[in-house]
Coordinates of C-alpha atoms in Angstrom, one line a residue:
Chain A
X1 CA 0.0 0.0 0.0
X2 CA 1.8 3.7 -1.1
X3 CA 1.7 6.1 1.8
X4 CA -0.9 8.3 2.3
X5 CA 1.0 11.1 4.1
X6 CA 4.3 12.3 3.3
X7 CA 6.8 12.1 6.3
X8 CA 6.7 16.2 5.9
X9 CA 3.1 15.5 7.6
X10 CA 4.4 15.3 11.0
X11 CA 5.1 18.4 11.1
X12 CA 2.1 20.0 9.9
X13 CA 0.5 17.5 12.2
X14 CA 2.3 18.7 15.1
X15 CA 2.1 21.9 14.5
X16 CA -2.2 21.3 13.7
X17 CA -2.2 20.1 17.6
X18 CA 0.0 23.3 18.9
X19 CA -2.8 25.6 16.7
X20 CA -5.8 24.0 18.1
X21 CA -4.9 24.1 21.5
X22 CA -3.9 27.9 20.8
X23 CA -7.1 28.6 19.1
X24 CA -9.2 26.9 21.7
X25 CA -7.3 29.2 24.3
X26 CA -7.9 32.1 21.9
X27 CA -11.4 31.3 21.1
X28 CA -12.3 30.7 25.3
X29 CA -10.1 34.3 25.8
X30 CA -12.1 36.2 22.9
X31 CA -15.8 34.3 24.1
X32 CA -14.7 36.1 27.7
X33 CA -13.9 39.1 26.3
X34 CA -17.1 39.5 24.4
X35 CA -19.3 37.9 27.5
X36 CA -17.8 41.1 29.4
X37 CA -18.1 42.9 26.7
X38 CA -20.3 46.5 26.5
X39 CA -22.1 45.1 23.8
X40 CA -23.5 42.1 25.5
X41 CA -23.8 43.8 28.7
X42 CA -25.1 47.0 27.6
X43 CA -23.6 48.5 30.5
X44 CA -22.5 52.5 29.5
X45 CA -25.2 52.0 26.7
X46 CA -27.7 55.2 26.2
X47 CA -30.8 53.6 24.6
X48 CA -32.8 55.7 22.7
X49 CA -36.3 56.2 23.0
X50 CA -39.3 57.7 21.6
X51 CA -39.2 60.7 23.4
X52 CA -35.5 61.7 24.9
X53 CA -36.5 61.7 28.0
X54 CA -33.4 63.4 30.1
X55 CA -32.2 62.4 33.8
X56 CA -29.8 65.1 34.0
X57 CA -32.1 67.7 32.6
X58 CA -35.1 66.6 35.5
X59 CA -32.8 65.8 38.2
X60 CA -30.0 67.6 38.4
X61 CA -30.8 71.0 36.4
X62 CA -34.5 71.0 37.8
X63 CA -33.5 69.5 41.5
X64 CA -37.0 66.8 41.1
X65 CA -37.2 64.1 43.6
X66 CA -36.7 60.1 41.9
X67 CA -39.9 59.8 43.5
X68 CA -41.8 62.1 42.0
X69 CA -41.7 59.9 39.1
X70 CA -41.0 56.6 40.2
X71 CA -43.2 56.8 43.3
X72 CA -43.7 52.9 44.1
X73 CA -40.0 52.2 44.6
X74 CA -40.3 52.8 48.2
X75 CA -43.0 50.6 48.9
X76 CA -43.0 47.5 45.9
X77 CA -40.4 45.5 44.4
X78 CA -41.0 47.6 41.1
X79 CA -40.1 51.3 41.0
X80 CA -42.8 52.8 39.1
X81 CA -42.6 54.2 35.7
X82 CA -44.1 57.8 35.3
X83 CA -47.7 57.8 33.9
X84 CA -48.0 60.4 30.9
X85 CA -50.6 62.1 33.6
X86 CA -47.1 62.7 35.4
X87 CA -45.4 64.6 32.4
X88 CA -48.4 66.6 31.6
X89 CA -48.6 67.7 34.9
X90 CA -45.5 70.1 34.0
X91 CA -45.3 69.6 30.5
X92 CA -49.5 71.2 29.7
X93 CA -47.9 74.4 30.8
X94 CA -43.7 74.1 30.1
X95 CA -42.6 73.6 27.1
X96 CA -46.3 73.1 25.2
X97 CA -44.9 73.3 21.8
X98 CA -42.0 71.4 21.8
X99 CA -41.7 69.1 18.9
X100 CA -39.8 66.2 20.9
X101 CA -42.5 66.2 23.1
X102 CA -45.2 65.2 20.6
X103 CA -45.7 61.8 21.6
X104 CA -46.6 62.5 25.0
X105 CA -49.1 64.6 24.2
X106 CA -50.4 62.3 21.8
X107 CA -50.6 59.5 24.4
X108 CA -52.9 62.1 27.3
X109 CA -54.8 62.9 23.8
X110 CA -55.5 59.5 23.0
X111 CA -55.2 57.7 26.3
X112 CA -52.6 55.2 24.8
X113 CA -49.7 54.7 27.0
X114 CA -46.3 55.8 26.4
X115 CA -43.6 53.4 25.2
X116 CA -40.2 53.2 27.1
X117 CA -37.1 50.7 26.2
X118 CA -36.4 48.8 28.8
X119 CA -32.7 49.4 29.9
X120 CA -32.9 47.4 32.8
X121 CA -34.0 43.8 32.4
X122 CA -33.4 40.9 34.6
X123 CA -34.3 37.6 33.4
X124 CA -37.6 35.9 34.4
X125 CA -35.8 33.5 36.8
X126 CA -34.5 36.3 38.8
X127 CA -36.5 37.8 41.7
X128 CA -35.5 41.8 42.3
X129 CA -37.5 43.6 45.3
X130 CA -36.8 47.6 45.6
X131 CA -38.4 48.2 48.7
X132 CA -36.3 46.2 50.4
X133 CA -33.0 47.6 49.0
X134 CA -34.3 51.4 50.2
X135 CA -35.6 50.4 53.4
X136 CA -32.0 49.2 54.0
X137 CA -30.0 52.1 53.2
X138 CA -28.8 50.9 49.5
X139 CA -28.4 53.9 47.5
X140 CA -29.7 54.8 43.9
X141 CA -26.2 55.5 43.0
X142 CA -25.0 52.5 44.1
X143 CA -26.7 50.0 42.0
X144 CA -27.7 52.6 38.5
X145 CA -24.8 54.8 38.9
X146 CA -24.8 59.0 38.6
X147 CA -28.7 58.4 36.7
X148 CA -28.9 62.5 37.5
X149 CA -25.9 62.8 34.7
X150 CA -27.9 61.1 32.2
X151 CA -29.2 62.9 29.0
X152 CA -30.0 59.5 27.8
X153 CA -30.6 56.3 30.7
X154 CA -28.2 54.0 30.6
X155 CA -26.8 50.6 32.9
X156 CA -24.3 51.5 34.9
X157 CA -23.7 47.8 36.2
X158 CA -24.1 44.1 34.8
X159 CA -26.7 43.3 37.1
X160 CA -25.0 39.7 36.4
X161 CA -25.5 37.3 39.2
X162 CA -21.9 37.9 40.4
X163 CA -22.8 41.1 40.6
X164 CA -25.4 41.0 43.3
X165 CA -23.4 38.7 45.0
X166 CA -20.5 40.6 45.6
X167 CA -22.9 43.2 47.8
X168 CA -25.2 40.3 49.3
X169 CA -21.7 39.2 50.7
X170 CA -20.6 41.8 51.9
X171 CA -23.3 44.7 52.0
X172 CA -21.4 46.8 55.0
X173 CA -19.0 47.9 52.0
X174 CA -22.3 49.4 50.4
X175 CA -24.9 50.7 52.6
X176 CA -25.8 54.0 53.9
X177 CA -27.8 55.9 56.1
X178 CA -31.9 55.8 55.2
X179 CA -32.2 59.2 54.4
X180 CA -29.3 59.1 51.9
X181 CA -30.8 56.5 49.7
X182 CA -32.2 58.8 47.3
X183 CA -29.0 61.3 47.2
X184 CA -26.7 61.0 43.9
X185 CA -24.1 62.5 45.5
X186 CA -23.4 61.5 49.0
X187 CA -20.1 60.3 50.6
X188 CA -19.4 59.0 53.7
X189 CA -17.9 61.3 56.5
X190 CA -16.7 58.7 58.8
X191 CA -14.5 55.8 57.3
X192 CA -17.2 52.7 55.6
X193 CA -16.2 49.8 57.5
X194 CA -17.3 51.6 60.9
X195 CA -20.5 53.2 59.1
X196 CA -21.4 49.7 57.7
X197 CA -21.0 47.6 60.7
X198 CA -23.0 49.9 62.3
X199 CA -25.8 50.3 60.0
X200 CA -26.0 46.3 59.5
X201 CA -26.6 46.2 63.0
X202 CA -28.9 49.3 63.4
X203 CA -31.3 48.1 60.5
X204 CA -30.3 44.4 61.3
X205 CA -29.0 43.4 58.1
X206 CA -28.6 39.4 58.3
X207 CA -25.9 38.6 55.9
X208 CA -25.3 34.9 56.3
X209 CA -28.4 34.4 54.5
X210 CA -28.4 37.0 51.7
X211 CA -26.4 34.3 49.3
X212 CA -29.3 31.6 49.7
X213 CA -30.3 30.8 46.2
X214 CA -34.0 30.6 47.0
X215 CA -33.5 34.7 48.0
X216 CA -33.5 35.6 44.0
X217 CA -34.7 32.4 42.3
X218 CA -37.6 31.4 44.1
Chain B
X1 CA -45.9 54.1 30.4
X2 CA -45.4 50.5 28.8
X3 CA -42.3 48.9 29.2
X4 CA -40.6 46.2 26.7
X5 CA -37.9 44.3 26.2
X6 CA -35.8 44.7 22.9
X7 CA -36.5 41.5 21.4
X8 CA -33.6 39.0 23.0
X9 CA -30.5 41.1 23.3
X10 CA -27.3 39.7 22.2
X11 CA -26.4 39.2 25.6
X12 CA -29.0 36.1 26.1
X13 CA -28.4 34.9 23.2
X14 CA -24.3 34.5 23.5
X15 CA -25.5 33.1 27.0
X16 CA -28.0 30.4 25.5
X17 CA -25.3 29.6 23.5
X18 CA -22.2 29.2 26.3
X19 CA -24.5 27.3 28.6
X20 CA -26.3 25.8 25.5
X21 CA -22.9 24.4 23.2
X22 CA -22.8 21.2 25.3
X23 CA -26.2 20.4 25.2
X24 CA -27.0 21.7 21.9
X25 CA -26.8 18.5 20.1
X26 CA -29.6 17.3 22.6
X27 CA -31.4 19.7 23.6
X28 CA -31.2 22.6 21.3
X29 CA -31.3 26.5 22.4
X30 CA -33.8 27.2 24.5
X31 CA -34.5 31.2 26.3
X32 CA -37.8 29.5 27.9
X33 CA -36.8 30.7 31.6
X34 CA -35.3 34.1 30.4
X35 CA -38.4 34.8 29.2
X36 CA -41.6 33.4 30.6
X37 CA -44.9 33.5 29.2
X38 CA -46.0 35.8 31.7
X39 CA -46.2 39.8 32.2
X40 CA -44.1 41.9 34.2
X41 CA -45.3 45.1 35.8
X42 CA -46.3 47.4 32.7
X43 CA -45.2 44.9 29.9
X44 CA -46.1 45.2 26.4
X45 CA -49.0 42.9 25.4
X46 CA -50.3 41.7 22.0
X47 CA -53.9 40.5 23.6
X48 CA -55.5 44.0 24.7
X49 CA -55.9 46.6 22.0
X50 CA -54.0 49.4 24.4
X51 CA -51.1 47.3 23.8
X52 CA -50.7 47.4 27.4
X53 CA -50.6 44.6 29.9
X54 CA -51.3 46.8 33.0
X55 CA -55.1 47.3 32.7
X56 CA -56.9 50.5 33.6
X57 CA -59.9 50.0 36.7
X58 CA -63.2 49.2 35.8
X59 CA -65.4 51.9 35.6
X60 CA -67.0 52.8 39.0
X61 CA -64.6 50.6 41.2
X62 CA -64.2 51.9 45.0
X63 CA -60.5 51.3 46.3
X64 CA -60.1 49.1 49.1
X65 CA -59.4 51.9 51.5
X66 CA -62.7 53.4 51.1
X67 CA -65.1 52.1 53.3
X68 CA -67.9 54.3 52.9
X69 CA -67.4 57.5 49.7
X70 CA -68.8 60.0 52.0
X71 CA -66.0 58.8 55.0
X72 CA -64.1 62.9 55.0
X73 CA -60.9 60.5 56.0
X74 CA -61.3 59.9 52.4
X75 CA -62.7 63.1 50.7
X76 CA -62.0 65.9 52.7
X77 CA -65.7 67.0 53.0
X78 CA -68.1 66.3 55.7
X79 CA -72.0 65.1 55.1
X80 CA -73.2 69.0 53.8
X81 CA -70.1 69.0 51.3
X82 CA -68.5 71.4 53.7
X83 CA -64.4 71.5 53.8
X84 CA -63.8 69.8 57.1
X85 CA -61.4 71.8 59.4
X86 CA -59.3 69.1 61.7
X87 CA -57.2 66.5 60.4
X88 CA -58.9 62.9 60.6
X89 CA -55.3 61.8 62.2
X90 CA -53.1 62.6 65.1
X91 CA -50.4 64.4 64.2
X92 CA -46.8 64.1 66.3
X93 CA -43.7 65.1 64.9
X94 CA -43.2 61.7 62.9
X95 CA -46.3 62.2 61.2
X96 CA -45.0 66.6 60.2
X97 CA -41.8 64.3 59.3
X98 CA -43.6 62.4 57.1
X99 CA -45.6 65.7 55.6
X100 CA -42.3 67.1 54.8
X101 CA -40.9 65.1 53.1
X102 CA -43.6 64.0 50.7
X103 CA -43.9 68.2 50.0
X104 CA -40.5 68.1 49.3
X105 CA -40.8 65.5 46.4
X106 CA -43.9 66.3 45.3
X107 CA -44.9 69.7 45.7
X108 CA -41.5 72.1 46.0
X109 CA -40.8 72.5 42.5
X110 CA -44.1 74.4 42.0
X111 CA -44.5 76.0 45.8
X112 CA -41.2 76.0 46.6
X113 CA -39.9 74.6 50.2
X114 CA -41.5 77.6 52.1
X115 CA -44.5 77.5 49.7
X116 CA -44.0 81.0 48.9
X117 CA -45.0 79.8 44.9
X118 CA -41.2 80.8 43.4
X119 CA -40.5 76.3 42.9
X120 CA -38.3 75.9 40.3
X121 CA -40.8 74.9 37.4
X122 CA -42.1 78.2 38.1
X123 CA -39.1 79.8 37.4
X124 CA -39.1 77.8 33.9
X125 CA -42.4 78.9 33.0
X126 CA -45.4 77.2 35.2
X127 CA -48.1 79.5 36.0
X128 CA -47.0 81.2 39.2
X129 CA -49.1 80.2 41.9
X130 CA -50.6 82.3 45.1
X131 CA -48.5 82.1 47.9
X132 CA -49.3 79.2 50.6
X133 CA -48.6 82.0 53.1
X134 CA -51.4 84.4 50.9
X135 CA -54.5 85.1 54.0
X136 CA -57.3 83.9 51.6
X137 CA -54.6 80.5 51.2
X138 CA -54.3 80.8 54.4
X139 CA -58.0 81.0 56.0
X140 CA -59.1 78.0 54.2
X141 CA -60.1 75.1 56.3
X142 CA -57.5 71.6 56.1
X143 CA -60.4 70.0 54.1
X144 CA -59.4 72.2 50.9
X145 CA -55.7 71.2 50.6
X146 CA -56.5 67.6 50.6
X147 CA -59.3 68.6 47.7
X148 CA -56.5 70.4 46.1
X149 CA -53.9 67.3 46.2
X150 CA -57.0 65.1 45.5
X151 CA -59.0 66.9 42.7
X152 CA -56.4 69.6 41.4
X153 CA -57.1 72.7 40.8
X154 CA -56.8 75.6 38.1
X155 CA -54.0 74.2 35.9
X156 CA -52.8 72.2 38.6
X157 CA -53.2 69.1 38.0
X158 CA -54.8 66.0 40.3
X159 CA -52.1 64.1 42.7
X160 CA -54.5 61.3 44.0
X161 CA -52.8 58.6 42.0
X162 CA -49.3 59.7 43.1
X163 CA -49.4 60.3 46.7
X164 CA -51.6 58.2 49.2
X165 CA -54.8 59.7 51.0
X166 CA -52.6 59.3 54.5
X167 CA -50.1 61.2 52.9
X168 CA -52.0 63.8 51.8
X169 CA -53.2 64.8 55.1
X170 CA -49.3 65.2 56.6
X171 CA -48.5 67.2 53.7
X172 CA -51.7 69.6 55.1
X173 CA -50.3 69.4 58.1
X174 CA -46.9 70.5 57.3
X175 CA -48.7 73.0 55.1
X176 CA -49.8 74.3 58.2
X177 CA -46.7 74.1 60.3
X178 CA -45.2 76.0 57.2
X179 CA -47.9 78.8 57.7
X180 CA -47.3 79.4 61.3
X181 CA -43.5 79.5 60.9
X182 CA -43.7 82.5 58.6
X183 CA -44.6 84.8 61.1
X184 CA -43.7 82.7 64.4
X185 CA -42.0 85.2 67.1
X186 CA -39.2 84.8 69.2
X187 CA -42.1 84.6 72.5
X188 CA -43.0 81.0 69.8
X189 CA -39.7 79.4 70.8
X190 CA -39.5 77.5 74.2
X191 CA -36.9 79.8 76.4
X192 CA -34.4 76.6 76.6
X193 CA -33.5 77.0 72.7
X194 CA -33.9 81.2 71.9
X195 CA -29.9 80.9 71.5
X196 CA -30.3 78.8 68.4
X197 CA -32.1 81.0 66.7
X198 CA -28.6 83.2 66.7
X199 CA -25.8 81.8 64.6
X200 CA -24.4 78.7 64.9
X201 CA -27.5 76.5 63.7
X202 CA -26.0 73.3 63.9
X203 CA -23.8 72.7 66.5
X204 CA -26.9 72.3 69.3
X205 CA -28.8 70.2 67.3
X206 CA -27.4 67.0 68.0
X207 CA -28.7 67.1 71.6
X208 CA -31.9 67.0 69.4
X209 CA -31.6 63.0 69.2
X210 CA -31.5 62.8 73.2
X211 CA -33.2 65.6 73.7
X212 CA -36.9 63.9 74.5
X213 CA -38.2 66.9 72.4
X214 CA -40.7 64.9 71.0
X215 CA -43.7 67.5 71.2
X216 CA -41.8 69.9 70.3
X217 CA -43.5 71.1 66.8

């Protein structure tokens, strides 16, 4: 029987096993990469929307309260988006001619609701409860970033599993006082550790059992 | 408001597919648990002809709170229709507390925090309303703010759906608190704190926590 491969084979063959592995390695490195990614994340993403509704404009040039808007994020595990009754509450008298703002008055017109893109958007499996978060001194800021410097909302954080965990662990490194929750720009005026022990104490925080999995997939 | 998801982001997909790769071959790709055939709060929906999943109340529904529509706990107005002039709960310092800070989210930009009707939306082109501290404002029994936070008024619009009836009384409270400060004397202030009102306004405050100054305001 001739031979098939040439003895010059080896090499390629050799060299065939040295570029798989490689590749593998590459192809694993690049899959990370991308996983982490901004585009699959969509962290530090504006997402447009029908009308360019503006965080920085409302909250920090006009000084309004999140809770003006998103009223039930006190008291549910969803924060409330703003009826269009909310925006026409300013917007019948301010701004009245404003081309951008055509669609919400089209919507109180017509009595069809206003559509917003999701930014944030946990999957289905994943249990997410505000009230709880703002009863227990966990800040705005910490969790949707400097929303008040937003022309556009974006994410500010993965909300990835590993993600929640690394505050469920270890929430003293995140927590404030009560009546800070809502504030985009406060800072702590004693050093964290001593503020967070104290506060997991004073709103008795039970960490041990923050990491259960039935706490988020139930 | 209506909320939806852009139709399976990358992200789930490259995930489906990194969990998926191994069982691909038996299973296939499935996004069944990211997405559940069921609504979230103010999800799009293809089945009512508002497109929205969050549906409005059926018409003359009485909320839960409401025991009885003629209940002034709940309207402001006693059995003649007349404003009442008490406030149907007892108000302490938490409860002014409360008041406060529910005028400072929802009614400051208009009022402003003193109420004197110079809010920043004003500024920006709202109609300018009268002063809270105004003596027609100011002579009108408790009954007519909450009618004004429940039913609006002039081109003020309605803010029963935002802020709840208990709610609405502390903020007439507070209005009221906010009234009498405006032209509270020196004789108003218990003798034990007159030197606060002179410089230095915080440093004797934080005997306020011990203080058992509870009645005070």
């Amino acid at each position: 029987m001739p031979q098939v491969f040439s003895p010059a084979m080896n090499a390629v063959a050799r060299s065939s096993i040295i570029a798989a592995v490689f590749l593998a390695g590459a192809a694993t490195i690049a899959f990370g990469a991308l996983y982490r990614s901004s585009f699959v994340t969509q962290v530090n993403n504006p997402r447009p929307q029908t009308v360019p509704f503006s965080h920085r404009q409302h909250v920090a040039g006009l000084g309004i309260d999140c809770r003006y808007c998103h009223t039930s994020v006190e008291d549910a595990p969803f924060a409330g988006i703003p009826p269009t009754e909310t925006c026409m509450t300013c917007h019948s008298q301010v701004w009245t001619d404003a081309p951008i703002l055509e669609p919400v008055r089209r919507s109180w017109d017509t009595g069809k609701p206003l559509e917003w893109v999701r930014v944030h958007d946990l999957p289905e499996f994943v249990y997410f409860d505000h009230s709880i978060h703002v009863a227990k001194g966990v800040g705005c800021v910490t969790c949707h970033g400097r929303v008040d410097q937003m022309p556009l909302t974006w994410k500010a954080n993965t909300l990835r599993m590993s993600w929640c965990l690394e505050c469920h662990r270890a929430p003293e490194k995140f927590i404030r006082p009560r009546d800070q929750v809502f504030s985009m720009e406060w800072q702590p005026d004693e050093p964290q550790e001593t503020l967070g022990a104290r506060l997991l104490e004073e709103y008795d925080i039970k960490v041990g059992q923050l990491t259960n999995c039935s706490v988020c997939h139930r | 408001m209506m909320l939806h998801n852009p139709r399976r982001s990358a992200s789930k997909i490259l995930r489906g597919l990194a969990g998926g790769v191994a069982v691909l071959a038996l299973a296939g790709c499935h996004l069944d648990m990211w997405n559940q055939p069921k609504y979230k709060t103010l999800a799009k929906s293809e089945f009512f002809a508002d497109g929205a999943a969050a549906r409005p109340l059926v018409e003359g529904v009485v909320p839960f709170q409401v025991t009885t529509e003629r209940n002034p706990r709940y309207s402001g107005v006693d059995e003649e229709g007349a404003f009442i002039p008490r406030i149907p709960y007892h108000v302490n310092r938490a409860f002014l507390e409360r008041g406060r800070e529910q005028f400072d989210i929802f009614c400051a930009q208009c009022h402003g925090r003193t109420g004197q009707g110079n809010g920043m939306i004003v500024q920006r082109g709202m109609k300018q309303p009268v002063s809270l501290h105004d003596p027609r404002v100011k002579g009108m029994p408790h009954g007519y703010y909450f009618d004004v936070i429940t039913n609006g008024f002039g081109v003020m619009y309605n803010h029963a759906a935002r802020i709840s009836p208990r709610d609405r009384w502390a903020i007439t409270a507070y209005i009221r608190a906010l009234q009498l400060s405006q032209d509270a004397r020196v004789d108003d202030v218990p003798e034990d704190r007159r030197d606060e009102l002179s410089g230095t306004p915080n440093a004797p405050a934080a005997s306020d926590a011990n203080g058992g100054q509870d009645d005070h305001g």
